[in-house]
Structures are given as structure tokens and as C-alpha cells.
Amino acid sequence: MDTGTGCRELYANVIVDISLDKLDKAFQYLVPGELRDRLRVGMQVEIPFGPRTVRGYVVELVDRPEYDVGKLRPLAGIAESGVPIESQLIELAAWMRRQYGSTMNQALKTVLPIKRVVRKVERRSVELLLDEREARAKLALLENRHSTAQARLLRELIEVKTLDYALVTGKLSVSASVVRALEQQRIVRVTSSRAYRNPVEHLKKKGYHLTLNEQQQQVVDLVAGDMEKGIAQTYLLKGVTGSGKTEVYMELIARVIAKGRQAILLIPEIALTYQTVMRFYNRFGERVSILNSRMSQGERFDQFERAKNGDIDIMIGPRSALFTPFERLGLIIVDEEHETSYKSENVPRYHAREVAIRRAMMNGASVVLGSATPSVDSYYQAVNGSYRLLRLDARVDDRPLPECEIVDMRQELKRGNRSILSDRLQELMEERLQRGQQTMLFLNRRGVSGFISCRSCGFVVKCPHCDVSLSLHGGGRMVCHYCGYEDREPKVCPSCGSKYMGAFKAGTEKIEQMVQARFPQARILRMDYDTTRTKDSYEKILQSFANREADILIGTQMIVKGHDFPGVTLVGVLAADMSLHVADFHSAERTFQLLTQAVGRAGRGHEPGYALIQTYDPEHFAILAAKAQDYDAFYGQEIAYRTLLNYPPVCHMLLVHCMGADPAVLERAGAVLAEHLRGRIAEAHREVLLVGPAEATVARVNDIYHRVLYMKAKDYEELVNLKDGIESLVKASALLSSVSIQFDFDPASGF
Ligand code: ADP
Ligand code: ZN
Ligand code: ZN
């Protein structure tokens, strides 16, 4: 028996049909020696299946059998005809499984368009079987017999030959029995065809006329030129709000389609509005489809089928649109690439930007990442030359960016103003009301997990080791979620001795009441999670504000995304600090992005815009850079900070999240994991830093306890190897199998 040198056995897990219940049921086969080197995950293979030979897809290759080897049958061979799109997607799933940590099943379910039993929409029609002369003879006959309903239908059909069944029974008021009578006389036939639901079908197409300006044209020429030369790479398009990025996307997509290839446009769900879809539909008509989270499983599946059948060339949608089964994908665009919604919160916790780049690589396709405020991650790649940086520095109509002012809220308190609105903001709002202009008030509430700050001097309690805010837990404890450091909540400010110390809280509803009390004449709209829960309410509020049915719009980050309100000349940012002190190393980045976008909302019309930022930390570099709309100033400081503290993108992080109902078991599991990792790091991964186990941000949810461990390393692959090690360990350990372990690479938010 052979025991070693490269001749291990190999087993293939194969699925026969891509449907939900079948994914869970992979069949295992022996891989014959002659196929061992050629066989890869995703490939279509011939397998013996009962008495027959059928085709299936390899979803996993393993070196240990899960069943009695004696009962396993060998694969019959690799299917040689072409590479179906499913093969490519399965290969992508396998990459995601390894890159982000999950089971193959979880990865497959994320990537493959899952067939489910869905009610099929049938389009029935009534078709005339006779030629015109025969039909007219029959019509005369029917009229003689006073069969008026039958005659009415036949008269219509002589004109148009085919009629929609619903139209016949609806508008023409012809009953089903009348249709049946004509059918029995072999005058008509009722046919039904499976109709795919096209979500944009009801939109009306207009003509398209627009000439790109010089800057836009340069960007298009460069990317299209590369495509022409067969160079496919990743571009970062940094373009200020209103610089015409979307027009650039459309032109690039048009070029790609002209070459017979397809395009995917990812946009954050919240920006997937009627206006955006309209712009694409006006230009590309029926060849566009969309995905959104309100669609049923069946509707989503239909859109994927249309893509596969070649009925559409462009798919627009959030993260999951990435997996559209286009056979000849040429371009993936990720708009607002800095948005945190591109990171999946479900296992596998993939980042859409990275998966886009991977999928594009598999297809020889290009990737364009677009943003006014690129993520530090992407900008770092651009600076390092991994992505090619493209810029649009001016707004399309050369409209100036708004003027911006910072108000120090500590001074307000000193002067005795305890309101959430500074005197200056009240003054500016009053002016707007008198002039009939609009105001937006933006409450920055991102990740409100309670940090503790002083309202007199702005001091925020931070971890002495990690430079992130401590979070308030039960019993007056403050905890660092990065290293587990704990301290007691101070009664007075350690910096100035003031007793105005505590967790910052304020809701949009309360602010609405306060604003209404201060400006009784103002018409106010509020947009937050509570007011946008029902379908279309988001669009309705925006529409109503755009129609100037209100003077003031108050809202959370929802209101700062991509909308043009020409009537808005003032944007007030309340509590800019809220996002600055979230227990997350991205807090400065998120703050800068939110503030820059909020400020960018003002002055999109003919009147110049003004923005006012209220803060307890007026010297913070993220706030100063946002005021100046200076991305490079922000990036310079931020990357220096990340470098100093070894945070991504300078380093990579792997968070291991453990969950369980029994805190004692969880603690032991955490200790076992830590010990295993320490051993492996000492042995083979010396460059990895291990921290934890520590309590997670929310240490207990619904009686499930959470603990975290994290690792930092320059080399991503080292972390992947450690993750693989944990996966094997879990399989072999009853203790570890009894808790739930999830992986999160380069986590997008606090933990
Ligand atoms: P961004 O996506 O960068 O915010 P958009 O593509 O939405 O910018 O463009 C902002 C506005 O300017 C839109 O109303 C768009 O129709 C218009 N626009 C863009 N490019 C041009 C152009 N070359 N000529 C005229 N108008 C343009
Ligand atoms: Zn203080
Ligand atoms: Zn710490």
C-alpha cells in the first residue's frame, strides 16, 4: 500500500442538480488516478447514478472519504462540451469558501441562482386559426345567429390575429365560456407561454441625448482603450458628487455591450431608486434588469434566467447581483464602493469589491470602482498601483461645492445653550424659512453603541492599548472590544472634572419635536428607520421633499445618499461626533465619508449651498478634512494612523467570532482556540499577532453569548491558513463543535 509521496486518494463531492434541496445532498465519488491532476472544483463530470450515467458538478475535492470507501464508485469522466456558467460560479464559490471561511454549502447558496418551486406567471393568449376570408364567413354566420359576444371577439381577432387572454376577458368583456365555444369550433386557439417577469417593463422609454464633457470622455477613452487592447484591470474612479460618474458608467457599459459582452452594476440598495433605474432604462431599454431585496425568490430567479438566456445585457442591483449568470461578462462597476453594505453580514462574509475583482479576473473582465469618497482600502490599492486611479474633479456644470462652517458645541454649553441646535444653526434655518428655501438636518447616528463622552470638553474615554472608544456595558463597566481591556465608568470627566459625562443619545423623533417647537410654522418631514418601513415610503418622502411640500427634512444617513434637491441651500449636521467614537477603527473614515456626502447635498440648484457641522471635537482631522472637502488631507492622516497601529489595509485582520448558550463552555472553547493558534503562530506564522479572547461588543444577545479572538498579519494568506487550521480542529473537537464559530476577514464594523 502506498503511504505518502503525492499519491493520496482524492474524492469528489458532486451535485447533480442545482436546486435548493439538492445542494445539501452532494454525492461522493472516487477520483480515478488519470483525472486527479485535471479535475477542479466547478467542473462538469459524468457520474454513475443508479443504473444510469448523468452529469453533475464537482463542488468539493477532499482527501478523506466521508463514507465507507468500499461503497464509493469512481467518476466516469469529465464532460468535455464547453464550460457552463454554473461551473464558473461554483469555482467562484470555492474561492469564497476558502477566502472568507464557510462551508461549501453556504458558499454555493450565496453564489448559485437557486431553483425553487415558484408559481409560474403564464401569459395566455387567444389566437385566430382561420385565414381572413374564412374568418369573415364565420363572422357573418355568428352575426346571423346573434352570438354577439363570439362575434365581437372574432371581429377583433380579424384585425390583430392574437389577443392577450386577460384583455379578452377584461376589456372586451368576453367570458371564458365564449372563448371555449370558439375554441371548440376550431376558430381560435388558446396558447400559454411562460413569461418572465421583467421588473422594469412598466417604465416608459425616452430617447437618449447627452454628450460627455472632456473629463468624462478622457476617463471613458482610457478604460475603453484598455479593453480594446485586451487589458482588463481594476480602476478606481474618484469623482466628486455630481461630476457625472453615472454617465461614464453608462458609456462604458454601451461599449461593452457593443462587443457582445455583458455588464453588472452594483449600487447600494438605498440608492436603487426609480430615478437611477430610469436613467439606465432610458438608454438601454429592455436589455436592463434589476434586483432588489423586495423581490420574491421567484422574481430573482427569473432575472437570473433572463441573464442566462441572453435576454438582458445589464444587471443592476446590490451585492448579490454580482452572481448574475452572464456567460460573457465584460465589466463590473461598483458604485459608491466605500459603502459598508458591500460587506456581507452572512457567512461567508465576503466583500463585494473583492469578489467582483475575482469574478472579473476569471472572465477577463474589467472592474470600475466609483466613489466621491473612496474607501481607505481602495485608495491604498490605487496609491500602491494595484488599481488604476481615475479622477473627475469638477462638477458637471462647474457649480461650486458648498461653503462649510464648524460649530463647537462645547462653547454652546458654556454659553448656556443646552439645545441640540446651536444658535448659529437656528439663525441659518430661520433665514431659509424666510426665503422659502429648504434645509436638511442630518443626525449622524451610525453605530450608536454607547461611547462615553464629556459634553463640557468633548473628552471621550478610549482604550489605552487600541485607541478605540470603550463601550458601555452593564453595571457601569466600560469594555474595549479589540483587546478586552475593562474599566469602570467615571463619574466626572477625567480631563476637565465636569459632571456632564455620559453616553450620548438622541433620536430623530425627539429632534423633530424640538425643531417643530422652535419653528412652529415650518413643515417638517422625517426620514429614518421608523418612517420608511412600509414599501415605497422612502421614495414618497423623497418625492414630497423634492416637490417642496416641506421646508425641513430630518433624517439619519439615509438622507445623505445621492439625491439631488435643488431647493436645499442649508445642510445641518447634528452631532458629527456620533460616528467618530464608535468602537471601530473605521470611525474616522465613516465620519469623513458621511460628512462629505452630507455637505455635498447643499447647493445643487442655482442658489449657493451652505453647510454647518456641529461637533464636540472641532479639531478632529476627519471633521476638518470634510469641511474643506479635502480627501487627500484626510487620507494622508488616516493611513498614517492605520500604519502606526497596524490596521487594514496596511495589515489584514481575521476575527474569529464564537457564540454559544453556555458561557462556561464558550470560555473554554475560546481558550482552546487561543492555545491552538498560539502554537501554530509560534511554529509557522511568526508574523501574526493574536489578541483575545475578549467579550464582543454585544456580549450577550437572546441568551447567546459572544466572544471574539482576532489576528493581524501583513499577509492575508497566512490568516487563511490559520482559518483552515481552525476548521480542521473544529471537526475533530467535540467541545469546539458545540459552539458556533464564524470568521470575518477585515471586518467592516466594530465587534
Ligand atoms: P455622479 O454620478 O458623479 O453624482 P451624475 O452622472 O449623476 O453624477 O451626473 C450629475 C448630473 O449631471 C446628472 O443630472 C446628469 O444627467 C448630469 N450630467 C452628467 N454628465 C453630463 C454631461 N456630460 N452633460 C450634461 N449633463 C451631464
Ligand atoms: Zn470634560
Ligand atoms: Zn483595547
mmCIF file of N, CA, C and O in Angstrom, residues 443-521:
data_model
loop_
_atom_site.group_PDB
_atom_site.id
_atom_site.type_symbol
_atom_site.label_atom_id
_atom_site.label_comp_id
_atom_site.label_asym_id
_atom_site.label_seq_id
_atom_site.Cartn_x
_atom_site.Cartn_y
_atom_site.Cartn_z
ATOM 1 N N LEU A 443 -28.840 63.733 11.241
ATOM 2 C CA LEU A 443 -28.418 63.223 12.541
ATOM 3 C C LEU A 443 -27.523 62.018 12.298
ATOM 4 O O LEU A 443 -27.955 60.996 11.774
ATOM 5 N N ASN A 444 -26.300 62.181 12.671
ATOM 6 C CA ASN A 444 -25.332 61.120 12.468
ATOM 7 C C ASN A 444 -25.486 60.108 13.604
ATOM 8 O O ASN A 444 -25.097 60.349 14.726
ATOM 9 N N ARG A 445 -26.090 58.994 13.273
ATOM 10 C CA ARG A 445 -26.371 58.004 14.324
ATOM 11 C C ARG A 445 -25.744 56.684 14.008
ATOM 12 O O ARG A 445 -26.224 55.638 14.441
ATOM 13 N N ARG A 446 -24.729 56.697 13.197
ATOM 14 C CA ARG A 446 -24.162 55.428 12.773
ATOM 15 C C ARG A 446 -23.607 54.689 13.975
ATOM 16 O O ARG A 446 -22.806 55.220 14.719
ATOM 17 N N GLY A 447 -24.017 53.462 14.158
ATOM 18 C CA GLY A 447 -23.497 52.609 15.225
ATOM 19 C C GLY A 447 -23.527 53.282 16.571
ATOM 20 O O GLY A 447 -22.503 53.683 17.101
ATOM 21 N N VAL A 448 -24.723 53.442 17.120
ATOM 22 C CA VAL A 448 -24.863 54.212 18.346
ATOM 23 C C VAL A 448 -24.404 53.489 19.600
ATOM 24 O O VAL A 448 -24.688 53.943 20.685
ATOM 25 N N SER A 449 -23.695 52.388 19.468
ATOM 26 C CA SER A 449 -23.261 51.662 20.660
ATOM 27 C C SER A 449 -22.558 52.651 21.580
ATOM 28 O O SER A 449 -21.671 53.383 21.179
ATOM 29 N N GLY A 450 -23.000 52.692 22.842
ATOM 30 C CA GLY A 450 -22.711 53.803 23.734
ATOM 31 C C GLY A 450 -21.243 54.065 24.043
ATOM 32 O O GLY A 450 -20.641 53.373 24.839
ATOM 33 N N PHE A 451 -20.694 55.096 23.431
ATOM 34 C CA PHE A 451 -19.395 55.554 23.897
ATOM 35 C C PHE A 451 -19.643 56.606 24.973
ATOM 36 O O PHE A 451 -20.743 57.148 25.073
ATOM 37 N N ILE A 452 -18.642 56.885 25.776
ATOM 38 C CA ILE A 452 -18.854 57.798 26.899
ATOM 39 C C ILE A 452 -18.053 59.068 26.661
ATOM 40 O O ILE A 452 -16.846 59.008 26.428
ATOM 41 N N SER A 453 -18.745 60.207 26.710
ATOM 42 C CA SER A 453 -18.042 61.452 26.421
ATOM 43 C C SER A 453 -18.479 62.552 27.370
ATOM 44 O O SER A 453 -19.479 62.434 28.073
ATOM 45 N N CYS A 454 -17.705 63.619 27.354
ATOM 46 C CA CYS A 454 -17.951 64.770 28.212
ATOM 47 C C CYS A 454 -18.520 65.895 27.360
ATOM 48 O O CYS A 454 -17.929 66.269 26.349
ATOM 49 N N ARG A 455 -19.660 66.437 27.764
ATOM 50 C CA ARG A 455 -20.283 67.490 26.957
ATOM 51 C C ARG A 455 -19.630 68.841 27.201
ATOM 52 O O ARG A 455 -19.867 69.791 26.468
ATOM 53 N N SER A 456 -18.801 68.939 28.259
ATOM 54 C CA SER A 456 -18.125 70.208 28.517
ATOM 55 C C SER A 456 -16.867 70.356 27.695
ATOM 56 O O SER A 456 -16.607 71.399 27.116
ATOM 57 N N CYS A 457 -16.069 69.276 27.644
ATOM 58 C CA CYS A 457 -14.787 69.419 26.957
ATOM 59 C C CYS A 457 -14.637 68.468 25.777
ATOM 60 O O CYS A 457 -13.668 68.563 25.022
ATOM 61 N N GLY A 458 -15.588 67.577 25.576
ATOM 62 C CA GLY A 458 -15.523 66.684 24.415
ATOM 63 C C GLY A 458 -14.681 65.444 24.614
ATOM 64 O O GLY A 458 -14.556 64.612 23.714
ATOM 65 N N PHE A 459 -14.124 65.284 25.812
ATOM 66 C CA PHE A 459 -13.275 64.124 26.080
ATOM 67 C C PHE A 459 -14.056 62.820 25.880
ATOM 68 O O PHE A 459 -15.199 62.700 26.292
ATOM 69 N N VAL A 460 -13.415 61.840 25.222
ATOM 70 C CA VAL A 460 -14.027 60.525 25.021
ATOM 71 C C VAL A 460 -13.123 59.465 25.636
ATOM 72 O O VAL A 460 -11.907 59.493 25.439
ATOM 73 N N VAL A 461 -13.720 58.544 26.404
ATOM 74 C CA VAL A 461 -12.913 57.526 27.067
ATOM 75 C C VAL A 461 -12.477 56.473 26.054
ATOM 76 O O VAL A 461 -13.313 55.860 25.388
ATOM 77 N N LYS A 462 -11.163 56.259 25.951
ATOM 78 C CA LYS A 462 -10.630 55.310 24.981
ATOM 79 C C LYS A 462 -9.789 54.226 25.627
ATOM 80 O O LYS A 462 -9.316 54.390 26.753
ATOM 81 N N CYS A 463 -9.598 53.141 24.897
ATOM 82 C CA CYS A 463 -8.736 52.071 25.384
ATOM 83 C C CYS A 463 -7.275 52.530 25.305
ATOM 84 O O CYS A 463 -6.838 53.027 24.264
ATOM 85 N N PRO A 464 -6.530 52.347 26.386
ATOM 86 C CA PRO A 464 -5.134 52.782 26.360
ATOM 87 C C PRO A 464 -4.280 51.957 25.391
ATOM 88 O O PRO A 464 -3.193 52.388 25.009
ATOM 89 N N HIS A 465 -4.777 50.790 24.966
ATOM 90 C CA HIS A 465 -3.961 49.928 24.087
ATOM 91 C C HIS A 465 -4.352 50.000 22.620
ATOM 92 O O HIS A 465 -3.542 49.756 21.750
ATOM 93 N N CYS A 466 -5.624 50.269 22.349
ATOM 94 C CA CYS A 466 -6.106 50.125 20.972
ATOM 95 C C CYS A 466 -6.561 51.428 20.328
ATOM 96 O O CYS A 466 -6.884 51.452 19.147
ATOM 97 N N ASP A 467 -6.656 52.491 21.092
ATOM 98 C CA ASP A 467 -7.105 53.760 20.554
ATOM 99 C C ASP A 467 -8.492 53.702 19.918
ATOM 100 O O ASP A 467 -8.773 54.377 18.944
ATOM 101 N N VAL A 468 -9.369 52.858 20.431
ATOM 102 C CA VAL A 468 -10.779 52.924 20.041
ATOM 103 C C VAL A 468 -11.575 53.207 21.315
ATOM 104 O O VAL A 468 -11.100 52.947 22.421
ATOM 105 N N SER A 469 -12.787 53.752 21.134
ATOM 106 C CA SER A 469 -13.577 54.100 22.312
ATOM 107 C C SER A 469 -13.967 52.858 23.089
ATOM 108 O O SER A 469 -14.233 51.809 22.514
ATOM 109 N N LEU A 470 -14.053 53.026 24.388
ATOM 110 C CA LEU A 470 -14.585 51.944 25.209
ATOM 111 C C LEU A 470 -16.105 51.993 25.112
ATOM 112 O O LEU A 470 -16.691 53.060 24.960
ATOM 113 N N SER A 471 -16.746 50.840 25.176
ATOM 114 C CA SER A 471 -18.202 50.796 25.093
ATOM 115 C C SER A 471 -18.795 50.507 26.453
ATOM 116 O O SER A 471 -18.265 49.699 27.202
ATOM 117 N N LEU A 472 -19.916 51.143 26.715
ATOM 118 C CA LEU A 472 -20.586 50.955 27.987
ATOM 119 C C LEU A 472 -21.315 49.615 28.012
ATOM 120 O O LEU A 472 -22.141 49.328 27.157
ATOM 121 N N HIS A 473 -20.966 48.786 28.983
ATOM 122 C CA HIS A 473 -21.673 47.515 29.179
ATOM 123 C C HIS A 473 -22.486 47.635 30.460
ATOM 124 O O HIS A 473 -22.499 48.694 31.093
ATOM 125 N N GLY A 474 -23.172 46.532 30.839
ATOM 126 C CA GLY A 474 -23.980 46.559 32.049
ATOM 127 C C GLY A 474 -23.135 46.827 33.304
ATOM 128 O O GLY A 474 -21.924 46.616 33.307
ATOM 129 N N GLY A 475 -23.792 47.328 34.355
ATOM 130 C CA GLY A 475 -23.119 47.500 35.642
ATOM 131 C C GLY A 475 -22.024 48.556 35.631
ATOM 132 O O GLY A 475 -21.067 48.472 36.410
ATOM 133 N N GLY A 476 -22.132 49.532 34.721
ATOM 134 C CA GLY A 476 -21.170 50.629 34.701
ATOM 135 C C GLY A 476 -19.767 50.232 34.277
ATOM 136 O O GLY A 476 -18.803 50.931 34.562
ATOM 137 N N ARG A 477 -19.655 49.082 33.550
ATOM 138 C CA ARG A 477 -18.332 48.686 33.056
ATOM 139 C C ARG A 477 -18.118 49.257 31.668
ATOM 140 O O ARG A 477 -19.031 49.290 30.854
ATOM 141 N N MET A 478 -16.885 49.642 31.382
ATOM 142 C CA MET A 478 -16.542 50.054 30.018
ATOM 143 C C MET A 478 -15.555 49.025 29.476
ATOM 144 O O MET A 478 -14.597 48.669 30.161
ATOM 145 N N VAL A 479 -15.811 48.539 28.247
ATOM 146 C CA VAL A 479 -15.003 47.436 27.720
ATOM 147 C C VAL A 479 -14.413 47.794 26.355
ATOM 148 O O VAL A 479 -15.083 48.415 25.530
ATOM 149 N N CYS A 480 -13.166 47.393 26.120
ATOM 150 C CA CYS A 480 -12.565 47.516 24.789
ATOM 151 C C CYS A 480 -12.863 46.243 24.010
ATOM 152 O O CYS A 480 -12.562 45.150 24.468
ATOM 153 N N HIS A 481 -13.455 46.405 22.824
ATOM 154 C CA HIS A 481 -13.840 45.214 22.058
ATOM 155 C C HIS A 481 -12.713 44.657 21.229
ATOM 156 O O HIS A 481 -12.861 43.668 20.546
ATOM 157 N N TYR A 482 -11.595 45.310 21.261
ATOM 158 C CA TYR A 482 -10.467 44.806 20.496
ATOM 159 C C TYR A 482 -9.574 43.935 21.372
ATOM 160 O O TYR A 482 -9.017 42.953 20.904
ATOM 161 N N CYS A 483 -9.431 44.314 22.667
ATOM 162 C CA CYS A 483 -8.458 43.573 23.483
ATOM 163 C C CYS A 483 -9.034 43.114 24.808
ATOM 164 O O CYS A 483 -8.362 42.428 25.571
ATOM 165 N N GLY A 484 -10.283 43.511 25.129
ATOM 166 C CA GLY A 484 -10.862 43.057 26.375
ATOM 167 C C GLY A 484 -10.558 43.939 27.578
ATOM 168 O O GLY A 484 -11.039 43.686 28.673
ATOM 169 N N TYR A 485 -9.790 44.996 27.386
ATOM 170 C CA TYR A 485 -9.490 45.916 28.484
ATOM 171 C C TYR A 485 -10.791 46.427 29.104
ATOM 172 O O TYR A 485 -11.753 46.732 28.399
ATOM 173 N N GLU A 486 -10.817 46.495 30.450
ATOM 174 C CA GLU A 486 -12.025 46.940 31.157
ATOM 175 C C GLU A 486 -11.716 48.043 32.134
ATOM 176 O O GLU A 486 -10.642 48.080 32.727
ATOM 177 N N ASP A 487 -12.676 48.914 32.345
ATOM 178 C CA ASP A 487 -12.525 49.952 33.358
ATOM 179 C C ASP A 487 -13.925 50.311 33.837
ATOM 180 O O ASP A 487 -14.916 49.947 33.210
ATOM 181 N N ARG A 488 -14.000 51.050 34.965
ATOM 182 C CA ARG A 488 -15.314 51.469 35.438
ATOM 183 C C ARG A 488 -15.674 52.825 34.848
ATOM 184 O O ARG A 488 -14.808 53.640 34.579
ATOM 185 N N GLU A 489 -16.967 53.035 34.635
ATOM 186 C CA GLU A 489 -17.420 54.304 34.074
ATOM 187 C C GLU A 489 -17.104 55.436 35.052
ATOM 188 O O GLU A 489 -17.473 55.354 36.216
ATOM 189 N N PRO A 490 -16.428 56.495 34.588
ATOM 190 C CA PRO A 490 -16.091 57.583 35.511
ATOM 191 C C PRO A 490 -17.321 58.440 35.840
ATOM 192 O O PRO A 490 -18.204 58.613 35.005
ATOM 193 N N LYS A 491 -17.361 58.963 37.057
ATOM 194 C CA LYS A 491 -18.494 59.823 37.464
ATOM 195 C C LYS A 491 -18.284 61.250 36.972
ATOM 196 O O LYS A 491 -19.239 61.947 36.643
ATOM 197 N N VAL A 492 -17.019 61.678 36.990
ATOM 198 C CA VAL A 492 -16.723 63.020 36.473
ATOM 199 C C VAL A 492 -15.694 62.880 35.360
ATOM 200 O O VAL A 492 -15.017 61.861 35.241
ATOM 201 N N CYS A 493 -15.582 63.899 34.544
ATOM 202 C CA CYS A 493 -14.671 63.841 33.395
ATOM 203 C C CYS A 493 -13.215 63.784 33.847
ATOM 204 O O CYS A 493 -12.765 64.654 34.588
ATOM 205 N N PRO A 494 -12.477 62.762 33.420
ATOM 206 C CA PRO A 494 -11.070 62.650 33.820
ATOM 207 C C PRO A 494 -10.235 63.805 33.282
ATOM 208 O O PRO A 494 -9.141 64.061 33.768
ATOM 209 N N SER A 495 -10.761 64.514 32.308
ATOM 210 C CA SER A 495 -9.981 65.570 31.680
ATOM 211 C C SER A 495 -10.265 66.951 32.284
ATOM 212 O O SER A 495 -9.352 67.695 32.576
ATOM 213 N N CYS A 496 -11.560 67.272 32.520
ATOM 214 C CA CYS A 496 -11.870 68.631 32.988
ATOM 215 C C CYS A 496 -12.656 68.647 34.298
ATOM 216 O O CYS A 496 -12.939 69.712 34.826
ATOM 217 N N GLY A 497 -13.031 67.477 34.798
ATOM 218 C CA GLY A 497 -13.730 67.430 36.076
ATOM 219 C C GLY A 497 -15.219 67.715 35.999
ATOM 220 O O GLY A 497 -15.921 67.671 37.010
ATOM 221 N N SER A 498 -15.747 67.972 34.797
ATOM 222 C CA SER A 498 -17.169 68.269 34.654
ATOM 223 C C SER A 498 -18.015 67.031 34.963
ATOM 224 O O SER A 498 -17.577 65.900 34.779
ATOM 225 N N LYS A 499 -19.257 67.261 35.411
ATOM 226 C CA LYS A 499 -20.119 66.111 35.673
ATOM 227 C C LYS A 499 -21.054 65.802 34.497
ATOM 228 O O LYS A 499 -21.875 64.909 34.557
ATOM 229 N N TYR A 500 -20.944 66.563 33.395
ATOM 230 C CA TYR A 500 -21.728 66.262 32.191
ATOM 231 C C TYR A 500 -21.089 65.127 31.394
ATOM 232 O O TYR A 500 -20.625 65.288 30.280
ATOM 233 N N MET A 501 -21.064 63.977 32.009
ATOM 234 C CA MET A 501 -20.359 62.843 31.446
ATOM 235 C C MET A 501 -21.399 61.762 31.189
ATOM 236 O O MET A 501 -22.245 61.514 32.046
ATOM 237 N N GLY A 502 -21.360 61.107 30.053
ATOM 238 C CA GLY A 502 -22.307 60.016 29.863
ATOM 239 C C GLY A 502 -22.362 59.541 28.435
ATOM 240 O O GLY A 502 -21.642 60.036 27.572
ATOM 241 N N ALA A 503 -23.222 58.556 28.198
ATOM 242 C CA ALA A 503 -23.380 58.014 26.850
ATOM 243 C C ALA A 503 -24.276 58.963 26.062
ATOM 244 O O ALA A 503 -25.283 59.448 26.572
ATOM 245 N N PHE A 504 -23.892 59.261 24.833
ATOM 246 C CA PHE A 504 -24.618 60.220 24.009
ATOM 247 C C PHE A 504 -25.821 59.563 23.356
ATOM 248 O O PHE A 504 -25.690 58.561 22.685
ATOM 249 N N LYS A 505 -26.995 60.156 23.553
ATOM 250 C CA LYS A 505 -28.187 59.593 22.921
ATOM 251 C C LYS A 505 -29.098 60.691 22.415
ATOM 252 O O LYS A 505 -29.326 61.667 23.094
ATOM 253 N N ALA A 506 -29.632 60.553 21.243
ATOM 254 C CA ALA A 506 -30.670 61.443 20.731
ATOM 255 C C ALA A 506 -31.275 60.786 19.517
ATOM 256 O O ALA A 506 -30.561 60.231 18.689
ATOM 257 N N GLY A 507 -32.595 60.832 19.412
ATOM 258 C CA GLY A 507 -33.251 60.188 18.276
ATOM 259 C C GLY A 507 -33.853 61.227 17.349
ATOM 260 O O GLY A 507 -34.068 62.368 17.732
ATOM 261 N N THR A 508 -34.125 60.794 16.111
ATOM 262 C CA THR A 508 -34.690 61.708 15.124
ATOM 263 C C THR A 508 -36.069 62.207 15.542
ATOM 264 O O THR A 508 -36.438 63.335 15.259
ATOM 265 N N GLU A 509 -36.820 61.346 16.223
ATOM 266 C CA GLU A 509 -38.173 61.726 16.592
ATOM 267 C C GLU A 509 -38.142 62.887 17.586
ATOM 268 O O GLU A 509 -38.890 63.851 17.478
ATOM 269 N N LYS A 510 -37.236 62.766 18.553
ATOM 270 C CA LYS A 510 -37.103 63.814 19.557
ATOM 271 C C LYS A 510 -36.629 65.111 18.893
ATOM 272 O O LYS A 510 -37.100 66.203 19.225
ATOM 273 N N ILE A 511 -35.727 64.987 17.954
ATOM 274 C CA ILE A 511 -35.234 66.174 17.262
ATOM 275 C C ILE A 511 -36.360 66.831 16.476
ATOM 276 O O ILE A 511 -36.504 68.052 16.480
ATOM 277 N N GLU A 512 -37.194 66.010 15.840
ATOM 278 C CA GLU A 512 -38.323 66.566 15.098
ATOM 279 C C GLU A 512 -39.207 67.409 16.016
ATOM 280 O O GLU A 512 -39.589 68.530 15.680
ATOM 281 N N GLN A 513 -39.486 66.876 17.216
ATOM 282 C CA GLN A 513 -40.318 67.618 18.173
ATOM 283 C C GLN A 513 -39.655 68.941 18.561
ATOM 284 O O GLN A 513 -40.307 69.983 18.629
ATOM 285 N N MET A 514 -38.357 68.872 18.803
ATOM 286 C CA MET A 514 -37.639 70.074 19.209
ATOM 287 C C MET A 514 -37.626 71.126 18.097
ATOM 288 O O MET A 514 -37.816 72.316 18.355
ATOM 289 N N VAL A 515 -37.403 70.667 16.871
ATOM 290 C CA VAL A 515 -37.360 71.599 15.743
ATOM 291 C C VAL A 515 -38.740 72.214 15.522
ATOM 292 O O VAL A 515 -38.880 73.417 15.292
ATOM 293 N N GLN A 516 -39.783 71.372 15.648
ATOM 294 C CA GLN A 516 -41.146 71.871 15.467
ATOM 295 C C GLN A 516 -41.496 72.910 16.533
ATOM 296 O O GLN A 516 -42.138 73.918 16.232
ATOM 297 N N ALA A 517 -41.042 72.671 17.760
ATOM 298 C CA ALA A 517 -41.316 73.613 18.845
ATOM 299 C C ALA A 517 -40.596 74.938 18.583
ATOM 300 O O ALA A 517 -41.129 76.019 18.837
ATOM 301 N N ARG A 518 -39.401 74.843 18.042
ATOM 302 C CA ARG A 518 -38.614 76.059 17.792
ATOM 303 C C ARG A 518 -39.147 76.817 16.566
ATOM 304 O O ARG A 518 -39.135 78.043 16.529
ATOM 305 N N PHE A 519 -39.591 76.072 15.539
ATOM 306 C CA PHE A 519 -40.105 76.697 14.303
ATOM 307 C C PHE A 519 -41.525 76.196 14.028
ATOM 308 O O PHE A 519 -41.739 75.334 13.171
ATOM 309 N N PRO A 520 -42.504 76.741 14.771
ATOM 310 C CA PRO A 520 -43.872 76.193 14.668
ATOM 311 C C PRO A 520 -44.440 76.303 13.256
ATOM 312 O O PRO A 520 -45.284 75.511 12.858
ATOM 313 N N GLN A 521 -43.970 77.284 12.460
ATOM 314 C CA GLN A 521 -44.513 77.491 11.113
ATOM 315 C C GLN A 521 -43.936 76.530 10.079
ATOM 316 O O GLN A 521 -44.458 76.394 8.982
#
